[in-house]
Coordinates of C-alpha atoms in Angstrom, one line a residue:
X872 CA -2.1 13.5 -20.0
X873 CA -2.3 14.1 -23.8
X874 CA -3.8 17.7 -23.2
X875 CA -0.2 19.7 -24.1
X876 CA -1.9 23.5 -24.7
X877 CA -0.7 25.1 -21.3
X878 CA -4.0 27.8 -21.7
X879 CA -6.6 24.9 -20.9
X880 CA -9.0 26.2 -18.5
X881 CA -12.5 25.2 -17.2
X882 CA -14.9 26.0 -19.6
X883 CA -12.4 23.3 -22.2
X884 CA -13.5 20.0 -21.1
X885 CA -13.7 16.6 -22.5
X886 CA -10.5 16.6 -24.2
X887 CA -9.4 13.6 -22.5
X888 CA -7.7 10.2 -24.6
X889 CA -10.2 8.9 -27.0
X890 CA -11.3 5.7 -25.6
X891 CA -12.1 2.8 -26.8
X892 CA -16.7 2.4 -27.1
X893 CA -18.3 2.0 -23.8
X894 CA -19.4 -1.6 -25.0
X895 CA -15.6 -2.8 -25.6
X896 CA -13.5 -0.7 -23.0
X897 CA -13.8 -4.1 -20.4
X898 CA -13.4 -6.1 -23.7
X899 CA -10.0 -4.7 -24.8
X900 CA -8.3 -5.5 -21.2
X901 CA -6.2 -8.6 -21.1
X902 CA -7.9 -11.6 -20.3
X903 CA -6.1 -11.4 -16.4
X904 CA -7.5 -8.1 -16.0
X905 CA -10.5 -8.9 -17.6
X906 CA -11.1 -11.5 -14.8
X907 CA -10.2 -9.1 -11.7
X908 CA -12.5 -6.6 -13.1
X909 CA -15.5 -8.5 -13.8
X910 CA -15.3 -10.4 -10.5
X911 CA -14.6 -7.5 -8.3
X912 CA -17.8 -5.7 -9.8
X913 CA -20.3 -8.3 -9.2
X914 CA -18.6 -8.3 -5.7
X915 CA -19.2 -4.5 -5.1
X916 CA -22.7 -4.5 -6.9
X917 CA -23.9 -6.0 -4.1
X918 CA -22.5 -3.3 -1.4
X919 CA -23.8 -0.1 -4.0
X920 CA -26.7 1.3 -2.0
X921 CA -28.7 3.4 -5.1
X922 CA -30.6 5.2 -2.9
X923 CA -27.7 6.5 -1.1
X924 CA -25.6 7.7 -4.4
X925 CA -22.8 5.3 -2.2
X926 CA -21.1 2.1 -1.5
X927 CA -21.8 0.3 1.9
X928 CA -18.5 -0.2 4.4
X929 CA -17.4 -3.3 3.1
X930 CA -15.5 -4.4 6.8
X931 CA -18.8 -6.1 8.2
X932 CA -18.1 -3.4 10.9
X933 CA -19.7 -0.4 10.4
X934 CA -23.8 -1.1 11.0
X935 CA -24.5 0.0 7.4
X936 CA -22.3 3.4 6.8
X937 CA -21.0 4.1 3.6
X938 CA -17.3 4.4 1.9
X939 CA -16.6 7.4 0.2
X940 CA -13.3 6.3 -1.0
X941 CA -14.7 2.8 -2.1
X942 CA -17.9 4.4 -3.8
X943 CA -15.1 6.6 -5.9
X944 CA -13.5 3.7 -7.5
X945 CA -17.1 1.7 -7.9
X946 CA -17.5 4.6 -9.8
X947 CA -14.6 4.1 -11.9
X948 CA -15.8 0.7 -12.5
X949 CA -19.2 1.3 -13.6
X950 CA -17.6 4.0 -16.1
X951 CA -15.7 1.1 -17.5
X952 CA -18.9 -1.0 -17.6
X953 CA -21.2 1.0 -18.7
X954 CA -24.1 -1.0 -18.9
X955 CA -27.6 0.2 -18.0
X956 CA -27.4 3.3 -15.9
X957 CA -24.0 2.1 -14.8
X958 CA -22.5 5.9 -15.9
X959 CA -25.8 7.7 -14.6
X960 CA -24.6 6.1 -11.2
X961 CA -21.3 6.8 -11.4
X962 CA -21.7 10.5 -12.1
X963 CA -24.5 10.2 -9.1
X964 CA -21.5 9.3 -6.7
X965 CA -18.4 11.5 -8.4
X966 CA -20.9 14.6 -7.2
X967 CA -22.0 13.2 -4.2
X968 CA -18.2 12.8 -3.3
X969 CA -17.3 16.3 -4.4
X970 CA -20.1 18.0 -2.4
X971 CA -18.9 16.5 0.8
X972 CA -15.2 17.6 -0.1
X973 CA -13.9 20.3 2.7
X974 CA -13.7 23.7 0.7
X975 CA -12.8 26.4 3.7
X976 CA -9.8 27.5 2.8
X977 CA -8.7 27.8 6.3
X978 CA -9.1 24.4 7.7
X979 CA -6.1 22.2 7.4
X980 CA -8.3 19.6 6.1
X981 CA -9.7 21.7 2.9
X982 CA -9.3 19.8 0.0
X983 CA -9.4 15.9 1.5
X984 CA -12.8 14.4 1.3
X985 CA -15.3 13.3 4.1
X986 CA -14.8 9.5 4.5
X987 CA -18.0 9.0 5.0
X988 CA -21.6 10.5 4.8
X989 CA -22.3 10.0 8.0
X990 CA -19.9 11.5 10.0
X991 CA -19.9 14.7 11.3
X992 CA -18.2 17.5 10.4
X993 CA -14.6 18.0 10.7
X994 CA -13.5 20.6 13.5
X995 CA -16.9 20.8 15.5
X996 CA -17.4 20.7 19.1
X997 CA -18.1 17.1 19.4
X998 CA -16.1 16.1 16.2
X999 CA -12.3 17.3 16.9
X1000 CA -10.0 17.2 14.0
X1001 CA -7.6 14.2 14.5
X1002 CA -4.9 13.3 11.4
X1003 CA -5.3 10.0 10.2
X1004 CA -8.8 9.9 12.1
X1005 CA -11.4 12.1 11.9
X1006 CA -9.8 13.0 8.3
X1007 CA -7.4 11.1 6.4
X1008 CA -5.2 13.3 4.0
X1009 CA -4.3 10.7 1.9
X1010 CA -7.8 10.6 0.7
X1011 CA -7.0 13.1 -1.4
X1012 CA -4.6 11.3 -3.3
X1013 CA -6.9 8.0 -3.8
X1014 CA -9.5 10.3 -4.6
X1015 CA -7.7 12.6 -6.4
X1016 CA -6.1 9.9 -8.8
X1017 CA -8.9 8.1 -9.4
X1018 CA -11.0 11.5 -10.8
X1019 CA -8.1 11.9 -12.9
X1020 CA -8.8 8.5 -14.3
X1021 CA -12.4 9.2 -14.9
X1022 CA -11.6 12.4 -17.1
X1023 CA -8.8 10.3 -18.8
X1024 CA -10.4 7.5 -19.7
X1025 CA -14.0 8.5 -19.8
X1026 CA -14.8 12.2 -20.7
X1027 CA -17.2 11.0 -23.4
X1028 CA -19.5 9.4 -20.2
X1029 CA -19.5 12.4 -18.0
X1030 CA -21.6 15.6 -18.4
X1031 CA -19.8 19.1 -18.6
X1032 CA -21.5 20.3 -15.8
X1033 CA -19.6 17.1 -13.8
X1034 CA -16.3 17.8 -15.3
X1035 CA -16.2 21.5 -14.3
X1036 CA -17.0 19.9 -10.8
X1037 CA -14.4 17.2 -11.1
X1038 CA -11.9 19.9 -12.4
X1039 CA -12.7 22.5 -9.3
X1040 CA -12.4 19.6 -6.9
X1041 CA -8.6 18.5 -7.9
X1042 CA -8.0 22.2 -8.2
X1043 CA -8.8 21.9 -4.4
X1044 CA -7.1 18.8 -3.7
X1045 CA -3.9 20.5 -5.3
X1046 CA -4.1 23.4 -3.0
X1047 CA -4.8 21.3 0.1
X1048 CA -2.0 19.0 -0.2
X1049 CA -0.2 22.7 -0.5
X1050 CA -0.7 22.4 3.1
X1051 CA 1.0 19.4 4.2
X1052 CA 4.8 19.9 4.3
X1053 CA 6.0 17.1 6.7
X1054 CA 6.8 18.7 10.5
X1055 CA 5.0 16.2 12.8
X1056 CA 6.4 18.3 15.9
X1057 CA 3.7 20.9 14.6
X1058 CA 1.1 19.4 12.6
X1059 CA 2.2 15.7 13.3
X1060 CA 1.9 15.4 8.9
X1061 CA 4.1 13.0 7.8
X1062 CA 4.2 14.1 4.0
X1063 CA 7.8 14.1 3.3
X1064 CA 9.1 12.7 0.2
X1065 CA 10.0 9.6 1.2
X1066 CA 6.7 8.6 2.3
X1067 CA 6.3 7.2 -1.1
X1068 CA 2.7 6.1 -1.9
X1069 CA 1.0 9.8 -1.2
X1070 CA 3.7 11.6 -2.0
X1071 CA 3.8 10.1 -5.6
X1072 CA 0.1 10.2 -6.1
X1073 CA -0.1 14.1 -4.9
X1074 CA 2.9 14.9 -7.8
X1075 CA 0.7 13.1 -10.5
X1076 CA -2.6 15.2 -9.3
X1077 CA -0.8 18.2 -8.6
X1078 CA 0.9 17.8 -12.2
X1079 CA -2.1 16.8 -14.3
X1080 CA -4.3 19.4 -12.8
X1081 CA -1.8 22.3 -13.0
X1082 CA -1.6 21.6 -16.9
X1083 CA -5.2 21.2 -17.2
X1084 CA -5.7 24.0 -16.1
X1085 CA -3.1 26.3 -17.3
X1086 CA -1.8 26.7 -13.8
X1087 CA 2.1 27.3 -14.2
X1088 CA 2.8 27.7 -10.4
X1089 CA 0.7 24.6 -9.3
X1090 CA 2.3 22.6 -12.5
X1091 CA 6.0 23.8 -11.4
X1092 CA 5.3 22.9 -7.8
X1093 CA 4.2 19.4 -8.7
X1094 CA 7.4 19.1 -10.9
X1095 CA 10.1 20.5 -8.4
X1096 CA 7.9 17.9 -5.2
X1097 CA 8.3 15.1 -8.0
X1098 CA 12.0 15.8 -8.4
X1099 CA 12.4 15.3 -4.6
X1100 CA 10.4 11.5 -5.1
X1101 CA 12.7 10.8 -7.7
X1102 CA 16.6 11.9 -6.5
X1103 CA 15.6 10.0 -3.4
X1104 CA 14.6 6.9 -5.1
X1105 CA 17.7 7.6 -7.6
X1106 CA 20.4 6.9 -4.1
X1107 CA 19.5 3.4 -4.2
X1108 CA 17.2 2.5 -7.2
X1109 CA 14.6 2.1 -4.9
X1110 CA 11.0 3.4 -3.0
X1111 CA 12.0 4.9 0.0
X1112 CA 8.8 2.9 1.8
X1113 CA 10.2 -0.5 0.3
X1114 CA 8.6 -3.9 -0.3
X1115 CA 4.9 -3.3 1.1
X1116 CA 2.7 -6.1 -0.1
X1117 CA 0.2 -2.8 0.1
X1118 CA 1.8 0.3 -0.5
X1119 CA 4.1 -0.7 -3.2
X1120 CA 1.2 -1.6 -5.1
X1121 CA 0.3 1.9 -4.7
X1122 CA 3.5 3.7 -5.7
X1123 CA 3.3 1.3 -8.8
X1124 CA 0.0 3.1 -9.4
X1125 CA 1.1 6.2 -9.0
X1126 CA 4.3 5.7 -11.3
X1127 CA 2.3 4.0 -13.9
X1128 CA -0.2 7.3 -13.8
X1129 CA 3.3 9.6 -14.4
X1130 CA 3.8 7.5 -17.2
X1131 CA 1.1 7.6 -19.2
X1132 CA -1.3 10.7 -18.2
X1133 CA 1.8 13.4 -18.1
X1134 CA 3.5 15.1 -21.0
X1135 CA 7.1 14.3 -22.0
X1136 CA 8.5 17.3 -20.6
X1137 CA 8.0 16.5 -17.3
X1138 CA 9.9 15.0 -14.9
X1139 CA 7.4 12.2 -13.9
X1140 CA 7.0 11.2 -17.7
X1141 CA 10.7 11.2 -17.8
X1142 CA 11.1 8.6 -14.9
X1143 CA 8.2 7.2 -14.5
X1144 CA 9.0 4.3 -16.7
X1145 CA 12.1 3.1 -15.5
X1146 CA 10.8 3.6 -11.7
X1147 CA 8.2 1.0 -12.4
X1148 CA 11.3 -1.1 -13.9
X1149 CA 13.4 -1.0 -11.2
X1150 CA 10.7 -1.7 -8.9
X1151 CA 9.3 -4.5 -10.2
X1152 CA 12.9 -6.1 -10.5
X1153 CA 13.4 -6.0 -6.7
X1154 CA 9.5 -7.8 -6.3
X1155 CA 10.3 -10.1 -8.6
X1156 CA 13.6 -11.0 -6.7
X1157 CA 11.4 -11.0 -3.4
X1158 CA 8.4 -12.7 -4.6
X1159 CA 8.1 -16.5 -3.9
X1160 CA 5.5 -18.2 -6.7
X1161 CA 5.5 -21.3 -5.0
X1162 CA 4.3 -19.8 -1.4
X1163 CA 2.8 -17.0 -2.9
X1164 CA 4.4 -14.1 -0.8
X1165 CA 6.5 -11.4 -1.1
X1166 CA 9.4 -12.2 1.3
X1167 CA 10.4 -9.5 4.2
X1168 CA 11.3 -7.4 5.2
X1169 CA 8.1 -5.4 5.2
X1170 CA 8.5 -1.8 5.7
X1171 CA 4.6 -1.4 6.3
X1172 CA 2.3 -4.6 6.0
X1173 CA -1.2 -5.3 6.6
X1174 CA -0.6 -9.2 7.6
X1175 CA 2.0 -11.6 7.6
X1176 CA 0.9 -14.1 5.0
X1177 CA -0.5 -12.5 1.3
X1178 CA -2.7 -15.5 1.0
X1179 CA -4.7 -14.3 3.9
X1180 CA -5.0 -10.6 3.3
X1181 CA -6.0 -8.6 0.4
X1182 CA -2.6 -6.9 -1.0
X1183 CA -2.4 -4.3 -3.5
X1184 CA 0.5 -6.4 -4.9
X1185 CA -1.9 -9.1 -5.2
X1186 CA -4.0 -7.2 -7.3
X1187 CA -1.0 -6.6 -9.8
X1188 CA 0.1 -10.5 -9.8
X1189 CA -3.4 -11.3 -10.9
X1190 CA -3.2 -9.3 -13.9
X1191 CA -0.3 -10.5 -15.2
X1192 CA -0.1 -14.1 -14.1
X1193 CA -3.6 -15.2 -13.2
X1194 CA -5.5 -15.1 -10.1
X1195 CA -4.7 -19.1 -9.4
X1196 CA -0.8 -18.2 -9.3
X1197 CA -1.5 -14.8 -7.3
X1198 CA -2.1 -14.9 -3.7
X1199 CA -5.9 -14.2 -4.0
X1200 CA -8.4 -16.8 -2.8
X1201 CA -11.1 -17.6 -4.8
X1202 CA -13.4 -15.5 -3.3
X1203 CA -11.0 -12.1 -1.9
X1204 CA -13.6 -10.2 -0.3
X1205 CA -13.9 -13.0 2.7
X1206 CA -9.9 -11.6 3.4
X1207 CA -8.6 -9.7 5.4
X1208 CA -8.1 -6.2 5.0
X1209 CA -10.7 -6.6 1.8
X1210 CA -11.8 -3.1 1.4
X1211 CA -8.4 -2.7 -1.3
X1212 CA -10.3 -5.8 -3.0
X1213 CA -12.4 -2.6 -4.2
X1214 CA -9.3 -0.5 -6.1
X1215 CA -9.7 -3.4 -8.6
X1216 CA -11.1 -1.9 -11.3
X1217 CA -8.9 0.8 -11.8
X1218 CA -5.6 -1.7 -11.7
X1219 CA -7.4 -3.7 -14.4
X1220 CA -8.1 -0.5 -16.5
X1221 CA -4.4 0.3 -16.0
X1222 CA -2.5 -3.9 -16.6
X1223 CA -2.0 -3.5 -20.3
X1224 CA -0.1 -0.3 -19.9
X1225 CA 1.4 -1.4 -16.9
X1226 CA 2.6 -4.9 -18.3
X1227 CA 4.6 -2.9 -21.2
X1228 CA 6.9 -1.2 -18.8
X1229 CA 7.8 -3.8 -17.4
X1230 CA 10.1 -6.3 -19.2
X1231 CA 8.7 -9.7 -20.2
X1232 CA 11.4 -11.5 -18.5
X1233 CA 10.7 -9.8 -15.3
X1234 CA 7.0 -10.5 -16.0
X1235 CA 7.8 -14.6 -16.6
X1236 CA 9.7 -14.6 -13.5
X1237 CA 6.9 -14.4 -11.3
X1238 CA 4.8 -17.2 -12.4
X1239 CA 7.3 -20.3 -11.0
X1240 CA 10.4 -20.3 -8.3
X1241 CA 13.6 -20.3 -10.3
X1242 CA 16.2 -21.9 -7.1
X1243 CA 18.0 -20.7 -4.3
X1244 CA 18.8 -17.2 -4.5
X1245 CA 19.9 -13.8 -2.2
X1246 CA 18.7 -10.4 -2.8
X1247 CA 20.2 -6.9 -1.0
X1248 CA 19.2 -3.6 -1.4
X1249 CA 19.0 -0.4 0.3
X1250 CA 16.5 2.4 0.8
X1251 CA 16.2 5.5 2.7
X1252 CA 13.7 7.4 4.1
X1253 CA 14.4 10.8 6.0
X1254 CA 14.1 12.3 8.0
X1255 CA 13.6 9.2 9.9
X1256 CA 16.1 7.0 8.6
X1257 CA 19.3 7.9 10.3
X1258 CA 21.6 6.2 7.8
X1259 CA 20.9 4.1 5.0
X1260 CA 18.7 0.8 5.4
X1261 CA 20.6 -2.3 4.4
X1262 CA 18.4 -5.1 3.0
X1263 CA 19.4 -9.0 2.7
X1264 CA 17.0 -12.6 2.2
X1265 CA 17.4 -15.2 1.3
X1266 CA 15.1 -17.5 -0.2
X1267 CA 14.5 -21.5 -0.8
X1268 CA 12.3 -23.8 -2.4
X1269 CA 10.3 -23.8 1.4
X1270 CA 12.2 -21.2 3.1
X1271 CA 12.7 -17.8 3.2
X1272 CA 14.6 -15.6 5.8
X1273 CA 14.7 -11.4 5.6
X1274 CA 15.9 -8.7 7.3
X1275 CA 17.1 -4.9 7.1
X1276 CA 19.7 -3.2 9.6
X1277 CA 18.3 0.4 10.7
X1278 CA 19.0 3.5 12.6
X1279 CA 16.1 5.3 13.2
X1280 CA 14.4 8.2 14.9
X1281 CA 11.5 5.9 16.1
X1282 CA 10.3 3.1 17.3
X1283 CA 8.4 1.3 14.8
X1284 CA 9.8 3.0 11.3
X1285 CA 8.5 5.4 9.9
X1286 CA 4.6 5.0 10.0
X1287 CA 5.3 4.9 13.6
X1288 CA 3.3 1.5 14.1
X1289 CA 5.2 -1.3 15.2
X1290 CA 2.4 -3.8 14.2
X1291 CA 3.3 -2.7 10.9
X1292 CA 7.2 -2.6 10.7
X1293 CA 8.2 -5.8 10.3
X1294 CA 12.0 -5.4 10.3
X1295 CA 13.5 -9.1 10.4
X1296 CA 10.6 -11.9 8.8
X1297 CA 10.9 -16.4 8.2
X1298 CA 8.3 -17.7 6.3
X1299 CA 8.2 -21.1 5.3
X1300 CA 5.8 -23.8 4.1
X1301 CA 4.4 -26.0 6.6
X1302 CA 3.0 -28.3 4.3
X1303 CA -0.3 -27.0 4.6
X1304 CA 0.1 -23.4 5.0
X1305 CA 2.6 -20.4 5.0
X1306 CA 3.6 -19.5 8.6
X1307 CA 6.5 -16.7 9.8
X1308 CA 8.5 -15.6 12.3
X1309 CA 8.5 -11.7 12.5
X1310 CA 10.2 -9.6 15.2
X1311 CA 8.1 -7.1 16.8
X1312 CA 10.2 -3.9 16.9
X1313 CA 10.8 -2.1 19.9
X1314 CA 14.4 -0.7 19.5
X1315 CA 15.2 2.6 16.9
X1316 CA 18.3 0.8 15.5
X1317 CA 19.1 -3.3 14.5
X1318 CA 22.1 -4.8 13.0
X1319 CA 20.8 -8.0 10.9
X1320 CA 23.0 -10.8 9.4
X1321 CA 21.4 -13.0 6.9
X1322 CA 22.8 -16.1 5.5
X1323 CA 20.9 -19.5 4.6
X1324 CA 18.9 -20.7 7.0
X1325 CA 20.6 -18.1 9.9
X1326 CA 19.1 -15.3 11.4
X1327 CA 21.0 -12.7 13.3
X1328 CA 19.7 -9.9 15.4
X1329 CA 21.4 -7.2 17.6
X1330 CA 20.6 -4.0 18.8
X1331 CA 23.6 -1.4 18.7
X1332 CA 21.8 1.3 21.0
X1333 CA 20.4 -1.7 23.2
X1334 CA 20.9 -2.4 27.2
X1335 CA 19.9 -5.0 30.0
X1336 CA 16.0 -3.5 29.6
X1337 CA 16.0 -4.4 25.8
X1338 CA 14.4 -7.5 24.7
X1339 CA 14.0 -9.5 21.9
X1340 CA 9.8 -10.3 20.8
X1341 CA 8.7 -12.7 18.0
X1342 CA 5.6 -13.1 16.5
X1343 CA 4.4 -16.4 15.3
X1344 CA 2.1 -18.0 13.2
X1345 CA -0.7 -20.5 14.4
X1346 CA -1.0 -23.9 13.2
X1347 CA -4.3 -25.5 12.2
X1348 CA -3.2 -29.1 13.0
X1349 CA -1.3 -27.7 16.4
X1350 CA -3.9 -24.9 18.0
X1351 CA -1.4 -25.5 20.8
X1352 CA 2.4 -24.6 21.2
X1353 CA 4.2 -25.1 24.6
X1354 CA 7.6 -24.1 22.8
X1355 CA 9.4 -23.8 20.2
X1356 CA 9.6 -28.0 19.6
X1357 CA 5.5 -27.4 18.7
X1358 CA 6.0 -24.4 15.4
X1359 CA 4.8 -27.0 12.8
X1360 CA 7.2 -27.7 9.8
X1361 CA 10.5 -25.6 11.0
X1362 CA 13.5 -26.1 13.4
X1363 CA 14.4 -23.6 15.3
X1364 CA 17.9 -23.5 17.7
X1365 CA 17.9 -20.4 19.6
X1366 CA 21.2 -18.8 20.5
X1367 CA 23.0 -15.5 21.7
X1368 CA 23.6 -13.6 24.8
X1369 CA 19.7 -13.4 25.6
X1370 CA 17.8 -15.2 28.7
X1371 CA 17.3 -18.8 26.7
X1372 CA 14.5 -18.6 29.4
X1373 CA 11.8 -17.4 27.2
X1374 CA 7.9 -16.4 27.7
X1375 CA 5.5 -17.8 25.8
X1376 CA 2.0 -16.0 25.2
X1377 CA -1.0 -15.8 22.7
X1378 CA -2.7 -13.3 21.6
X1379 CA -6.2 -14.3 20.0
X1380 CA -9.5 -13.0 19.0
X1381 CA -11.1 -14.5 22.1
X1382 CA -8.4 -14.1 24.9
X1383 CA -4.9 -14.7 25.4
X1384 CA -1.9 -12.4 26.4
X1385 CA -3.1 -9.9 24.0
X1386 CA -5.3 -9.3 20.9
X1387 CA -4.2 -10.0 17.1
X1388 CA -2.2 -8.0 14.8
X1389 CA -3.5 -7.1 11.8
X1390 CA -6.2 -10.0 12.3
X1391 CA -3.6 -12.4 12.5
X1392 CA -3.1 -14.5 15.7
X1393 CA 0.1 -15.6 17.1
X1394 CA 2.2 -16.5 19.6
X1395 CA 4.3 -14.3 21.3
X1396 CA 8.3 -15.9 22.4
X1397 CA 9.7 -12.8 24.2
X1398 CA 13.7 -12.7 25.4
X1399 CA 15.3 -10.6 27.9
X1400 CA 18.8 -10.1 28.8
X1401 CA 20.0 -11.5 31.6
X1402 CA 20.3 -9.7 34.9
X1403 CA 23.2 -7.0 35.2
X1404 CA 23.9 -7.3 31.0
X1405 CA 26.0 -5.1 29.6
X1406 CA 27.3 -5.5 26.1
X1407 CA 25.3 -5.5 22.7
X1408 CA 22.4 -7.6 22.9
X1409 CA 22.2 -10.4 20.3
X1410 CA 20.2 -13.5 19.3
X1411 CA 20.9 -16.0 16.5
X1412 CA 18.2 -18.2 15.7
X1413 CA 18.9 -21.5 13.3
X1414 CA 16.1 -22.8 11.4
X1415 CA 15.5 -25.5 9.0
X1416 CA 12.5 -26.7 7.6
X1417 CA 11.9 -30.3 8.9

């Protein structure tokens, strides 16, 4: 934020960056970014229901309702536009967001915003207050960050009277998030830290606001909970939620937000920048231009193949190599997980600034595979993490193979979802399609060996009752697999002290063993220990793309 008087209060508004004119703001981005933002709005034009003051559900799922969280960032967009009665609009939606924002101070949920108009209120009979269900706390921060945007980029296009309202509502958001202090045997909030995507977009709301407001306590508080973020990422040079095709593309948002929006004394300002650097050099070590993926392990992932879901990272590539060298299709919004297709006006507002902190020989390396090559880090993220995660892949030309040893306190890392944890993950190119190998976690700790075209797994807390589950991609010229002889394009040699004798199940939309992941169907090799194990159990699996 360029706003450095520490006595800014209310009733001294619009002081915000001096944009460029409404007519040229979409005009100034790089071409890239020009592209996503243009074709994303003509997307979401069609869900805006005017009459409503909201966008529609974009998931095809929900019989009409609306999106608050969407309708926010459509607002954004038609700031940036501003064509017509594009701003008139967006103001329409920025108030009809902050009037359904929780403002009863004693409610957990004061400060988050409804997620939709047409749900009922929070904490009544029929309507019991579930984290992460009936209210989402997070919201806060996607909300949150994206009215900060507005008054950064825009304050020439919205109305004092809006701005006050804007300004009272991230005074809120501030205090809520006050609230959340990570102790999931009380509250089950898993805010820590570490939990890097909310917890870095609540230190840049908390810290803009606090200055724009000449709030010393909230401005210190968002300094000291940003200094947390930032010794944790400084054990390892890395996010403590690491390599998420989704949710590193919202700490890179976040971090690019410290970096430009916040004054040089503070802490985010200060680290911001090289964050975003070190960040970006682990994808671009991970990312694989020629099958378009960001190798695993995934920490937290919405699919197992980037060219069939829509990933914040995705977003990113497009602005700064293209959209035909990105994993987007032509047409995003028929992916999965599309709704994020609708945070694409704000990453195109933000490439240019983004792009120039990042080196341009990090930004060249993504655009074509440069050989052969193996990457390790390490990340932590407590309390969970026992001891430190160690990270290793290894990627070729058509093959990539990644994995991370961990001790844990949970089954299914941190987010506690173990369709999301994908701890050990092959991709390879079939020819006609990416497909993978991911082990479904259910064990808190796994020793991993990498090496090319090897895969070892053990588990050094596991027993006779442990077992060993892969997930597998489907094949469009081989709808049926007997084994592992039918996986289309790889060789796979199973070895270790696991039941060879494995089961074989599907899980598909329309029956099967069990139902997809993440919209993704599969097929499901489970491995058990033979009878009266004891030991460490371990498989080795040898692959080679054929």
């Amino acid at each position: 934020m360029r706003v450095r008087a520490s006595t800014v209060v209310f009733g001294l508004l619009g002081l915000g960056r001096a944009a460029p004119t409404a007519s040229s703001y979409v005009k100034a981005m790089p071409p890239n970014a020009q592209e996503l933002f243009k074709e994303s709005m003509v997307w979401m034009d069609t869900m805006y229901d005017k009459s409503a003051g909201y966008q529609y559900d974009s998931s095809a799922a929900a019989a009409l309702r609306h999106d608050t969280r969407a309708s926010i960032w459509y607002a954004f967009g038609l700031l940036a536009r501003n064509e017509g009665c594009d701003a008139a609009e967006a103001e329409k939606i920025i108030r009809n967001t902050i009037g359904a924002q929780f403002k009863v101070e004693s409610e957990e949920w004061y400060g988050d915003y409804q997620q939709e108009p047409e749900e009922p209120y929070v904490g009544s009979p029929a309507y019991p207050p579930k984290i992460y269900g009936t209210w989402d706390p997070n919201s806060r921060g996607f909300i949150g960050t994206t009215l900060v945007m507005a008054m950064e980029e825009f304050p020439h296009l919205i109305t004092q009277d809006t701005q006050k309202l804007i300004l009272e509502s991230l005074h809120n958001v501030t205090k809520g998030d006050e609230y959340r202090f990570g102790h999931l045997d009380i509250k089950k909030d898993n805010l820590y830290p570490a939990y890097s995507n909310p917890s870095i977009m609540r230190s840049l709301v908390s810290g803009w606001t606090g200055r724009r407001l000449g709030d010393r306590n909230i401005t210190m508080s968002a300094e000291k909970y940003a200094q947390d973020i930032i010794d944790l990422f400084n054990e390892h040079g890395t996010l403590s939620e690491f390599n998420s095709g989704t949710y590193t593309g919202v700490s890179l948002f976040g971090l690019v937000l410290w970096s430009i929006y916040l004054p040089k004394d503070s802490v985010m300002a200060q680290n911001g920048p090289r964050m975003v650097e070190c960040t970006w050099d682990s994808v671009a070590q991970l990312w694989h231009p020629g099958m378009k993926n960001i190798a695993g392990p995934w920490d937290r992932s919405y699919g197992y193949d980037m060219n069939r879901y829509v990933s914040l990272m995705g977003l990113w590539l497009w602005t700064f190599i293209g959209k035909e060298k990105s994993p987007l299709i032509a047409n995003p919004q028929i992916m999965s997980h599309m709704g994020d297709y609708c945070w694409a006006p704000l990453f195109a507002a933000l490439a240019d600034r983004h792009a120039k902190l990042i080196p341009e020989s990090v930004v060249s390396s993504l655009a074509e595979f440069h050989g052969e090559h193996t990457f390790t880090a390490s990340a932590f993220y407590p309390p969970f993490d026992v001891a430190t995660r160690n990270i290793t892949t290894w990627l070729s030309k058509d093959l990539t193979i990644g994995a991370e040893s961990y001790d844990e306190t949970v089954v299914g890392g941190p987010g506690r979802a173990q369709e999301a944890f994908n701890p050990a993950v092959v991709q390879w190119n079939t020819g006609h399609e990416v497909s993978f190998i991911s082990l479904y976690p259910t064990e808190k700790a796994l020793d991993v060996a990498v090496s090319p075209g090897k895969l070892s797994l053990s588990y050094p807390h596991g027993n006779s009752s442990s077992l060993f589950t892969f997930v597998v991609g489907t094949f469009r010229d081989k709808p049926t697999v007997a084994g592992w002889e039918d996986v289309q394009g790889l060789d796979v040699s199973v070895a270790g002290n696991v039941d060879l004798d494995y089961t074989l199940s599907f899980g598909g939309k329309r029956g099967g063993g069990s139902t997809p992941l993440r919209d993704f169907e599969f097929w499901n090799f489970t491995y058990t220990m033979p009878e009266g194990f004891l030991g460490v159990p371990t498989v080795e699996l040898d692959l080679h793309v054929s």
